Short mmCIF file of C-alpha atoms in Angstrom, two decimals:
data_model
loop_
_atom_site.label_atom_id
_atom_site.label_comp_id
_atom_site.label_asym_id
_atom_site.label_seq_id
_atom_site.Cartn_x
_atom_site.Cartn_y
_atom_site.Cartn_z
CA MET A 804 19.69 82.90 197.22
CA GLY A 805 21.13 80.24 194.98
CA LYS A 806 21.78 76.63 195.62
CA ALA A 807 25.02 74.76 196.24
CA LEU A 808 26.10 71.35 195.15
CA MET A 809 29.36 69.84 196.21
CA VAL A 810 31.42 66.97 194.75
CA GLN A 811 33.72 65.25 197.24
CA GLY A 812 35.92 62.22 196.59
CA THR A 813 37.01 59.15 198.42
CA SER A 814 40.54 60.01 197.49
CA SER A 815 42.80 62.35 195.35
CA GLY A 816 42.34 61.46 191.72
CA ALA A 817 38.76 60.16 192.10
CA GLY A 818 37.58 62.39 189.37
CA LYS A 819 36.16 65.36 191.26
CA SER A 820 37.57 68.16 188.97
CA LEU A 821 36.24 66.66 185.74
CA LEU A 822 32.91 65.61 187.27
CA VAL A 823 32.44 69.27 188.40
CA THR A 824 33.47 70.37 184.88
CA ALA A 825 30.92 68.13 183.34
CA LEU A 826 28.12 69.28 185.82
CA CYS A 827 29.01 72.94 185.01
CA ARG A 828 28.25 72.28 181.32
CA ILE A 829 25.22 70.15 182.04
CA PHE A 830 23.50 72.79 184.20
CA SER A 831 24.61 75.63 181.95
CA ASN A 832 23.03 73.78 179.03
CA LEU A 833 19.85 73.54 181.08
CA GLY A 834 19.79 77.32 181.38
CA TYR A 835 21.00 77.72 184.91
CA ASP A 836 23.36 80.61 185.92
CA VAL A 837 26.10 78.41 187.40
CA VAL A 838 29.67 79.03 188.60
CA PRO A 839 32.43 76.77 190.05
CA PHE A 840 34.14 77.14 193.39
CA LYS A 841 36.96 75.57 195.35
CA SER A 842 37.93 77.23 198.54
CA GLN A 843 41.54 75.85 198.53
CA ASN A 844 43.43 74.07 195.70
CA MET A 845 46.92 72.83 195.77
CA SER A 846 48.17 72.59 192.20
CA LEU A 847 51.37 72.88 190.14
CA ASN A 848 49.31 74.12 187.24
CA SER A 849 47.74 77.67 187.23
CA ALA A 850 46.06 79.98 184.78
CA PRO A 851 45.22 83.76 184.71
CA SER A 852 41.81 85.10 185.89
CA ILE A 853 39.92 87.83 184.27
CA GLU A 854 41.18 90.19 187.08
CA GLY A 855 44.75 89.49 186.32
CA GLY A 856 45.18 87.06 189.21
CA GLU A 857 46.15 83.38 189.34
CA ILE A 858 43.82 80.41 189.81
CA SER A 859 44.01 76.65 189.51
CA ARG A 860 43.76 75.20 186.01
CA ALA A 861 40.83 73.05 187.26
CA GLN A 862 38.65 76.16 188.15
CA TYR A 863 39.76 77.85 184.95
CA LEU A 864 38.45 74.94 182.92
CA GLN A 865 35.30 74.76 185.06
CA ALA A 866 34.65 78.43 184.41
CA ILE A 867 34.82 77.81 180.66
CA ALA A 868 32.37 74.97 181.14
CA CYS A 869 30.02 77.31 182.94
CA ARG A 870 30.49 79.79 180.06
CA LYS A 871 31.94 82.31 182.59
CA LYS A 872 35.12 84.30 182.49
CA PRO A 873 37.60 82.69 184.93
CA SER A 874 37.62 84.73 188.23
CA VAL A 875 39.68 84.59 191.37
CA LYS A 876 36.40 84.22 193.23
CA PHE A 877 36.16 80.67 191.89
CA ASN A 878 39.37 79.68 193.69
CA PRO A 879 40.21 82.11 196.49
CA ILE A 880 43.07 80.01 198.02
CA LEU A 881 45.74 78.48 195.69
CA LEU A 882 48.65 76.65 197.17
CA LYS A 883 51.67 76.11 194.84
CA PRO A 884 54.13 73.49 196.18
CA GLU A 885 57.76 74.71 196.23
CA GLY A 886 59.40 71.63 197.73
CA ASN A 887 60.88 71.05 201.19
CA MET A 888 57.33 70.95 202.63
CA ARG A 889 56.67 74.57 201.63
CA SER A 890 54.21 76.27 199.40
CA GLN A 891 53.55 79.60 197.93
CA VAL A 892 50.12 80.90 199.13
CA VAL A 893 48.14 82.77 196.56
CA PHE A 894 44.88 84.48 197.86
CA MET A 895 42.47 86.01 195.52
CA GLY A 896 44.91 85.70 192.75
CA LYS A 897 47.85 87.36 194.37
CA PRO A 898 50.88 85.73 196.19
CA ILE A 899 50.87 86.54 199.91
CA GLY A 900 53.90 84.56 201.06
CA SER A 901 55.65 81.24 201.27
CA VAL A 902 55.01 79.05 204.32
CA SER A 903 55.67 75.56 205.67
CA ALA A 904 52.83 73.12 205.70
CA LYS A 905 52.71 73.08 209.55
CA ASP A 906 52.76 76.89 209.86
CA TYR A 907 50.02 77.21 207.20
CA MET A 908 47.85 74.68 208.89
CA LEU A 909 48.21 76.09 212.38
CA SER A 910 48.35 79.88 211.83
CA ARG A 911 47.11 80.97 208.31
CA LYS A 912 44.33 78.51 207.33
CA GLU A 913 41.55 79.76 209.51
CA GLY A 914 41.77 83.40 208.58
CA LEU A 915 41.86 82.57 204.93
CA PHE A 916 39.01 80.17 205.25
CA ARG A 917 36.71 82.90 206.83
CA LYS A 918 37.50 85.21 203.86
CA ALA A 919 36.95 82.42 201.32
CA MET A 920 33.55 81.69 202.81
CA LYS A 921 32.55 85.35 202.32
CA VAL A 922 33.42 84.94 198.60
CA LEU A 923 31.26 81.78 198.52
CA ASP A 924 28.33 83.65 200.16
CA GLU A 925 28.59 86.31 197.44
CA LEU A 926 28.55 83.69 194.69
CA GLU A 927 25.50 82.01 196.22
CA GLU A 928 23.67 85.34 196.34
CA LYS A 929 24.36 86.25 192.72
CA HIS A 930 23.97 82.88 190.92
CA ASP A 931 21.43 80.06 190.62
CA LEU A 932 23.87 77.28 191.48
CA VAL A 933 27.45 77.13 192.82
CA LEU A 934 29.24 73.85 191.94
CA ILE A 935 31.76 73.23 194.69
CA GLU A 936 34.75 70.93 194.31
CA GLY A 937 36.25 69.24 197.43
CA ALA A 938 39.85 68.30 197.92
CA GLY A 939 41.41 64.90 198.42
CA SER A 940 39.33 62.89 200.88
CA PRO A 941 37.03 64.55 203.50
CA VAL A 942 37.89 62.09 206.22
CA GLU A 943 41.62 62.03 206.56
CA ILE A 944 41.93 61.53 210.33
CA ASN A 945 45.12 63.51 210.77
CA LEU A 946 43.78 66.41 208.66
CA LYS A 947 40.04 66.55 209.30
CA ASP A 948 40.22 69.10 212.14
CA TYR A 949 42.10 71.49 209.85
CA ASP A 950 40.15 70.72 206.60
CA ILE A 951 38.82 73.80 204.98
CA ALA A 952 37.99 72.34 201.51
CA ASN A 953 35.36 69.63 202.26
CA MET A 954 32.64 69.18 204.86
CA ARG A 955 33.14 72.55 206.53
CA VAL A 956 32.47 74.19 203.14
CA ALA A 957 29.40 72.05 202.60
CA LYS A 958 27.99 72.94 205.99
CA HIS A 959 28.66 76.54 205.48
CA ALA A 960 26.88 76.59 202.09
CA ASN A 961 24.21 74.09 203.20
CA ALA A 962 25.35 72.16 200.05
CA LYS A 963 24.17 68.78 199.01
CA VAL A 964 27.19 66.46 198.49
CA ILE A 965 27.85 63.84 195.79
CA LEU A 966 30.64 61.41 196.82
CA VAL A 967 32.64 60.11 193.89
CA THR A 968 35.06 57.19 193.80
CA ASP A 969 37.49 55.84 191.20
CA ILE A 970 36.37 52.22 190.55
CA ASP A 971 39.27 51.72 188.10
CA ARG A 972 41.70 51.69 190.98
CA GLY A 973 39.69 49.02 192.83
CA GLY A 974 38.26 49.07 196.36
CA SER A 975 35.67 51.58 195.49
CA PHE A 976 32.80 50.17 197.62
CA ALA A 977 35.29 49.94 200.57
CA SER A 978 36.30 53.56 199.93
CA ILE A 979 32.68 54.73 200.03
CA VAL A 980 31.93 52.78 203.24
CA GLY A 981 35.09 53.83 204.91
CA THR A 982 34.33 57.51 204.04
CA MET A 983 30.73 57.36 205.21
CA GLU A 984 31.73 55.63 208.54
CA LEU A 985 34.26 58.29 209.28
CA LEU A 986 31.79 61.17 208.64
CA ASN A 987 29.71 62.24 211.65
CA ASP A 988 25.85 62.11 211.51
CA GLU A 989 25.52 65.75 210.43
CA GLU A 990 27.90 65.24 207.65
CA ARG A 991 26.40 62.01 206.38
CA GLU A 992 23.10 63.70 206.19
CA LEU A 993 24.53 66.14 203.57
CA VAL A 994 25.50 63.30 201.21
CA MET A 995 22.96 63.07 198.38
CA GLY A 996 24.40 59.90 196.83
CA PHE A 997 27.31 58.16 195.15
CA VAL A 998 28.96 58.13 191.75
CA PHE A 999 31.27 55.45 190.51
CA ASN A 1000 33.82 56.89 188.09
CA LYS A 1001 36.03 55.35 185.33
CA PHE A 1002 34.21 52.01 185.11
CA ARG A 1003 35.14 49.43 182.46
CA GLY A 1004 32.58 46.66 182.15
CA ASP A 1005 28.94 45.72 182.79
CA ALA A 1006 27.44 48.14 185.32
CA SER A 1007 24.63 45.64 186.14
CA LEU A 1008 27.29 43.55 188.01
CA LEU A 1009 27.58 46.34 190.56
CA LYS A 1010 23.96 46.23 191.73
CA PRO A 1011 24.49 44.13 194.90
CA GLY A 1012 26.90 46.84 196.08
CA PHE A 1013 24.46 49.57 195.30
CA HIS A 1014 21.77 47.84 197.26
CA TYR A 1015 24.11 47.43 200.22
CA LEU A 1016 24.92 51.15 200.18
CA GLU A 1017 21.36 52.16 200.04
CA LYS A 1018 20.24 49.81 202.78
CA ARG A 1019 23.09 50.82 205.05
CA TYR A 1020 23.01 54.62 204.40
CA GLY A 1021 19.67 55.30 202.78
CA LYS A 1022 21.69 56.93 199.87
CA PRO A 1023 21.28 56.03 196.16
CA THR A 1024 23.97 55.47 193.59
CA LEU A 1025 23.46 58.32 191.17
CA GLY A 1026 25.56 57.15 188.29
CA VAL A 1027 28.29 54.89 186.96
CA ILE A 1028 30.56 56.94 184.60
CA PRO A 1029 32.44 54.78 182.11
CA TYR A 1030 36.14 55.16 181.58
CA LEU A 1031 36.16 58.15 179.14
CA GLU A 1032 39.08 58.90 176.86
CA HIS A 1033 39.32 62.72 176.66
CA ARG A 1034 41.57 65.62 176.04
CA LEU A 1035 40.57 67.77 179.02
CA PRO A 1036 43.42 69.01 181.26
CA GLU A 1037 44.08 66.80 184.33
CA GLU A 1038 45.79 68.04 187.42
CA ASP A 1039 49.28 67.51 188.64
CA SER A 1040 51.33 64.27 188.83
CA LEU A 1041 48.38 61.84 189.12
CA ALA A 1042 47.82 62.30 185.39
CA GLU A 1043 51.37 62.78 184.28
CA PHE A 1044 52.03 61.77 180.66
CA PRO A 1045 53.49 58.32 180.05
CA LYS A 1046 56.93 58.04 178.26
CA VAL A 1047 56.13 57.90 174.55
CA LYS A 1048 58.83 58.03 171.86
CA GLY A 1049 56.86 59.04 168.73
CA GLU A 1050 58.23 59.46 165.22
CA LEU A 1051 59.72 62.65 166.58
CA HIS A 1052 61.49 62.07 169.91
CA ILE A 1053 60.27 65.01 172.10
CA GLN A 1054 61.91 65.16 175.45
CA ILE A 1055 60.84 67.40 178.39
CA VAL A 1056 63.22 67.94 181.30
CA LYS A 1057 61.33 67.12 184.46
CA LEU A 1058 62.50 69.95 186.62
CA PRO A 1059 62.27 69.69 190.50
CA HIS A 1060 59.89 72.71 190.47
CA ILE A 1061 58.19 72.03 187.17
CA SER A 1062 54.86 73.99 186.67
CA ASN A 1063 52.19 74.10 183.95
CA PHE A 1064 53.04 70.84 182.33
CA THR A 1065 49.60 70.99 180.71
CA ASP A 1066 51.34 73.15 178.16
CA PHE A 1067 52.53 69.97 176.42
CA GLU A 1068 49.28 67.99 176.13
CA PRO A 1069 48.97 68.70 172.39
CA LEU A 1070 52.46 67.32 171.79
CA HIS A 1071 51.47 64.14 173.68
CA TRP A 1072 48.31 63.76 171.57
CA ALA A 1073 50.02 64.53 168.21
CA ASN A 1074 53.24 62.60 168.71
CA GLY A 1075 54.06 61.46 172.24
CA ILE A 1076 56.46 62.98 174.76
CA ASP A 1077 59.23 61.58 176.98
CA TYR A 1078 59.95 63.17 180.41
CA VAL A 1079 63.62 62.83 181.28
CA THR A 1080 65.11 62.85 184.79
CA ARG A 1081 68.75 62.10 184.02
CA ALA A 1082 71.18 64.03 181.86
CA GLU A 1083 72.31 60.83 180.07
CA GLU A 1084 68.82 60.40 178.70
CA ILE A 1085 69.03 63.71 176.72
CA LYS A 1086 69.16 62.65 172.99
CA GLY A 1087 65.76 63.72 171.42
CA ASP A 1088 64.86 65.53 168.22
CA VAL A 1089 63.29 68.24 170.49
CA ILE A 1090 64.41 69.12 173.94
CA ILE A 1091 61.99 71.35 176.01
CA ILE A 1092 62.66 73.07 179.25
CA PRO A 1093 59.29 73.76 180.82
CA GLY A 1094 58.10 76.35 183.32
CA SER A 1095 59.35 76.44 186.82
CA LYS A 1096 58.26 77.80 190.21
CA ASN A 1097 61.85 78.46 191.04
CA THR A 1098 63.78 79.26 187.86
CA VAL A 1099 67.26 79.85 189.18
CA GLU A 1100 67.28 76.90 191.47
CA ASP A 1101 66.17 74.67 188.65
CA LEU A 1102 68.84 76.18 186.39
CA LEU A 1103 71.45 75.36 188.90
CA TRP A 1104 70.00 71.85 189.39
CA MET A 1105 70.36 71.29 185.63
CA ARG A 1106 73.87 72.66 185.65
CA ASN A 1107 74.99 70.55 188.65
CA ASN A 1108 73.45 67.36 187.22
CA GLY A 1109 74.80 67.53 183.76
CA PHE A 1110 71.71 68.63 181.97
CA GLU A 1111 73.18 71.93 180.71
CA ASP A 1112 76.15 70.25 179.05
CA ALA A 1113 73.94 67.43 177.66
CA ILE A 1114 71.52 70.01 176.09
CA LEU A 1115 74.28 72.00 174.54
CA GLU A 1116 75.91 68.89 173.12
CA THR A 1117 72.66 67.55 171.53
CA HIS A 1118 71.88 71.06 170.31
CA ARG A 1119 75.22 71.12 168.46
CA GLU A 1120 74.37 67.69 167.04
CA GLY A 1121 71.10 69.02 165.63
CA SER A 1122 68.40 68.85 168.32
CA PHE A 1123 65.84 71.67 168.42
CA VAL A 1124 65.63 73.28 171.82
CA VAL A 1125 62.52 75.13 173.28
CA GLY A 1126 62.03 76.92 176.52
CA ILE A 1127 58.66 77.93 178.01
CA CYS A 1128 58.49 80.77 180.56
CA GLY A 1129 61.11 79.73 183.17
CA GLY A 1130 62.69 77.41 180.62
CA PHE A 1131 63.04 80.35 178.30
CA GLN A 1132 64.70 82.42 181.04
CA MET A 1133 67.19 79.60 181.69
CA LEU A 1134 68.09 79.35 178.06
CA GLY A 1135 69.07 83.09 177.95
CA ARG A 1136 72.50 84.54 178.64
CA GLU A 1137 71.90 85.78 182.15
CA ILE A 1138 69.28 85.93 184.94
CA VAL A 1139 69.48 88.74 187.54
CA ASP A 1140 67.54 87.48 190.50
CA GLY A 1141 67.17 89.50 193.72
CA VAL A 1142 63.59 88.34 194.31
CA GLU A 1143 62.98 84.62 193.92
CA SER A 1144 66.15 82.88 195.05
CA LYS A 1145 68.08 86.13 195.74
CA ARG A 1146 71.16 84.72 194.05
CA GLY A 1147 71.91 87.88 192.12
CA ARG A 1148 73.53 87.52 188.69
CA VAL A 1149 73.40 83.93 187.37
CA LYS A 1150 74.81 82.81 184.03
CA GLY A 1151 72.25 81.25 181.82
CA ILE A 1152 72.68 78.33 179.47
CA GLY A 1153 73.30 80.90 176.66
CA LEU A 1154 71.44 79.37 173.66
CA LEU A 1155 69.16 82.42 173.34
CA PRO A 1156 70.06 86.07 172.95
CA ALA A 1157 68.08 87.17 176.02
CA LYS A 1158 68.62 88.68 179.45
CA THR A 1159 66.15 88.37 182.28
CA VAL A 1160 65.74 90.61 185.40
CA PHE A 1161 63.34 89.44 188.13
CA THR A 1162 60.94 91.98 189.62
CA ARG A 1163 58.49 91.67 192.46
CA GLU A 1164 55.50 92.46 190.34
CA LYS A 1165 53.88 89.24 188.83
CA ARG A 1166 52.39 89.48 185.38
CA THR A 1167 49.28 87.29 184.98
CA ASN A 1168 47.53 87.93 181.69
CA HIS A 1169 45.75 86.52 178.68
CA LEU A 1170 47.85 87.22 175.66
CA LYS A 1171 47.48 87.38 171.87
CA ALA A 1172 50.64 87.59 169.84
CA ARG A 1173 52.06 87.38 166.31
CA VAL A 1174 54.84 84.94 165.78
CA LEU A 1175 58.24 86.05 164.37
CA TRP A 1176 59.94 82.68 164.32
CA GLY A 1177 60.68 81.58 160.69
CA PRO A 1178 58.59 78.52 159.89
CA ALA A 1179 55.48 80.02 161.64
CA LYS A 1180 56.22 83.67 160.95
CA GLY A 1181 53.13 85.87 160.83
CA MET A 1182 50.87 83.33 162.55
CA ASP A 1183 48.53 84.74 165.30
CA VAL A 1184 48.55 82.75 168.50
CA GLU A 1185 47.00 83.01 171.98
CA GLY A 1186 48.23 81.89 175.40
CA TYR A 1187 48.76 83.38 178.87
CA GLU A 1188 51.65 84.61 180.97
CA ILE A 1189 52.31 83.88 184.67
CA ARG A 1190 55.79 85.34 185.35
CA MET A 1191 57.91 87.68 187.53
CA GLY A 1192 60.82 88.19 185.12
CA ARG A 1193 61.27 90.78 182.50
CA SER A 1194 63.34 89.69 179.44
CA VAL A 1195 64.94 91.64 176.58
CA SER A 1196 66.24 90.25 173.36
CA GLU A 1197 67.36 91.66 170.05
CA LYS A 1198 65.64 88.66 168.32
CA PRO A 1199 62.12 88.16 169.89
CA PHE A 1200 59.99 85.07 169.27
CA SER A 1201 56.70 87.02 168.88
CA VAL A 1202 55.08 90.49 169.30
CA ILE A 1203 52.36 90.67 171.82
CA THR A 1204 49.28 92.35 170.25
CA SER A 1205 46.89 92.14 173.25
CA VAL A 1206 47.22 91.95 177.00
CA SER A 1207 44.00 90.82 178.74
CA GLY A 1208 41.98 92.48 175.94
CA ALA A 1209 44.00 95.72 175.77
CA LYS A 1210 45.94 96.50 172.58
CA ALA A 1211 49.66 96.11 172.87
CA LEU A 1212 52.80 96.12 170.89
CA GLU A 1213 55.45 94.36 172.97
CA PRO A 1214 58.26 91.98 171.86
CA GLU A 1215 58.54 88.67 173.95
CA GLY A 1216 60.69 85.65 173.86
CA ALA A 1217 63.78 85.02 171.80
CA ILE A 1218 64.88 82.98 168.79
CA ALA A 1219 68.19 81.47 167.75
CA GLU A 1220 69.52 78.87 165.40
CA ARG A 1221 67.37 75.74 166.07
CA ALA A 1222 66.00 77.18 169.32
CA PHE A 1223 63.25 79.43 170.61
CA GLY A 1224 61.95 80.55 173.96
CA THR A 1225 58.64 82.16 174.82
CA TYR A 1226 56.58 83.41 177.80
CA LEU A 1227 53.41 82.09 176.11
CA HIS A 1228 52.01 79.24 178.19
CA GLY A 1229 49.62 77.32 176.12
CA ILE A 1230 51.58 78.03 172.80
CA PHE A 1231 51.09 74.39 171.72
CA HIS A 1232 47.37 74.62 172.25
CA ASN A 1233 47.37 76.77 169.18
CA PHE A 1234 47.09 73.72 166.78
CA ALA A 1235 47.94 75.50 163.62
CA PHE A 1236 51.20 76.62 165.17
CA THR A 1237 51.97 73.13 166.66
CA GLU A 1238 51.25 71.47 163.34
CA ARG A 1239 53.64 73.87 161.57
CA PHE A 1240 56.32 73.32 164.24
CA LEU A 1241 56.11 69.51 164.18
CA ASN A 1242 55.92 69.33 160.34
CA PHE A 1243 58.99 71.51 160.03
CA LEU A 1244 60.83 68.91 162.12
CA ARG A 1245 59.18 66.02 160.43
CA GLN A 1246 60.24 67.24 157.03
CA GLU A 1247 63.83 67.50 158.20
CA LYS A 1248 63.58 63.87 159.32
CA GLY A 1249 62.08 62.70 156.10
CA LEU A 1250 58.67 62.03 157.55
CA GLU A 1251 55.29 62.68 155.92
CA PRO A 1252 53.34 65.67 157.25
CA ALA A 1253 50.97 65.01 160.10
CA SER A 1254 47.69 66.68 161.09
CA ILE A 1255 46.56 67.24 164.68
CA GLY A 1256 42.95 67.41 163.86
CA GLY A 1257 40.03 69.68 164.81
CA TRP A 1258 40.07 69.33 168.50
CA SER A 1259 38.81 72.33 170.59
CA ILE A 1260 38.39 72.78 174.31
CA GLU A 1261 34.74 73.77 173.86
CA GLY A 1262 33.99 70.61 171.78
CA GLU A 1263 35.77 68.45 174.19
CA ILE A 1264 33.87 69.89 177.22
CA GLU A 1265 30.60 69.34 175.29
CA ARG A 1266 31.46 65.78 174.39
CA PHE A 1267 32.58 64.87 177.81
CA ALA A 1268 29.55 66.48 179.56
CA GLY A 1269 27.22 64.76 177.21
CA ALA A 1270 28.81 61.30 178.05
CA VAL A 1271 28.52 62.03 181.81
CA LYS A 1272 24.97 63.16 181.50
CA LYS A 1273 23.90 59.81 179.82
CA ASN A 1274 25.22 57.92 182.89
CA LEU A 1275 24.12 60.28 185.67
CA ASP A 1276 20.67 60.68 187.24
CA VAL A 1277 20.45 64.40 186.51
CA GLY A 1278 16.78 64.47 187.28
CA ARG A 1279 17.23 63.13 190.81
CA ILE A 1280 20.00 65.65 191.39
CA LEU A 1281 17.69 68.50 190.34
CA GLY A 1282 15.02 67.29 192.46
CA GLU A 1283 17.27 67.05 195.55
CA LEU A 1284 18.37 70.61 194.91
CA GLY A 1285 14.86 71.81 194.53
CA LEU A 1286 15.62 72.99 190.92
#
C-alpha cells in the first residue's frame, strides 16, 4: 500500500497546484513511483487524458511532472462553470450533465465522492506515493459540511497534509492560524507543517512567526518558497494575463464562457496580449476569438454587443483574425446546433469558409497535424482537441496525421485571406509555428524578426521543481511519510 501526501491551502490561489507539480517532479527524481490526484476540480481550462476523457489542466501538468500519461483517474470530478451558477459535471472524463451549484451540493456530490475515493484507493494500491491537491480553503464554514476535496479526502487516504499560504498577498500568518483554529482536533493532527509561498525578502525576518506556530500547534514550517517567475500554466482567472500592448497589438476577445485561455501563454511571453471586453476596443494587429464552453451563446453575445461588426471592420482594414476551437466555429459561415444551446441554424461571422454541425459525441484527443496555412505550410505541430462540433471546409488549416497515437488523415480548421481557424488547442505552444506566425506579421509591420527562445514544458518543470526543492525540507517530509 502506497503513501499519500496532501497539499491544502489557506485560500484559492495559495499555490497548491504548482507546489504539487514541483513535489511530483521532486519525488519522481528521487525514484518514487508517484501520481497526482484531485478528487474535484473546478476549472475553465481542461486537457485530454490518455483514455480520451477530459481532466483539469492542473492534473494534466502534474502527470507530466510525475512522468506519467495524464489519466482521468488523477481528476475524477471536473466542474466546468457555465455561468448563472451552473456547471457542467465531468466524471471520469465524460460529461454527465449540467447542474446548479445547489443541486450539485445537495444531491450529486456524495455519490460522486464515494466513486472518487474508490479511484484514490486504487491509486494508493498501485503506486508508492499519491500527491493529492486540495481545493480552495479546507475551513469555509458555509461549505465545510459539503467539502469533498480537502480534509475528508485526507482522512480517507490517511494522508499527511502540508498547509500552504500565499505570503505575497499579506496576512499569511493570520490565514494559517485561522485555518488551524477552524479545523477540528482530528484534522489538525493530520497537518504535517506549513509552507509560505511567493515570498519576496529576507526569510529570517519570519522566524518569530514560525516559532509562534510551532509553539501553538507543534507543527514546523517546512519551507519558504521565493516568488518564482515561471512559464508553467496557472489556473483560471486568478492568473489572468495583464493587458500588454507589445510591438504587435494582439487582442483576445474575453468571451462570457471563455475556456482554455492557457492557449495564449506563448503569445503573452513573446509579445504581450490584450484582453478586450468592449467592441470599441477592437483595433489590434491580431484579433483572436478563443475557445468557449457555449459557442452559440457567445457568438450571439458578440453579435448583440457589436463585436462582430468591429471584427469585420478591422479585418477589412488589415487586421489578422484567428479562431481557436469555438472561436473557429464562430468565424465560419454557419453553426447547426441542436445539442449545446438547441438554437438550430445560426449564421456565423462568415470570415472562414466552414460550416459546423454540433453532435452529442465529444472528441477529446491528442493530435498531431501538418499545417496547410501559407507562411507555415508543411510545419508539423501538436495540440489537443476538446469539442462537440464537426466542421467542413474546402480550405482546411491543417491535416491531422495522428489522433491519440493512431494514424489519421483528416482535414481540420479553415483558412481565408488574413484569417485562420483551428481545433488545435495548444497550437501556439508549438514555438516554431508561433515564431513563424509572429514574424510574418512583424515583417508586414516593418519590425525586425523576433525569437521566442528554447523554452519547453519539461525544462520549466525541472527548473521550478529544483528551486522549490532548495527551499523545502524534503528530508523531513520523507521522514514524516516513512519513506
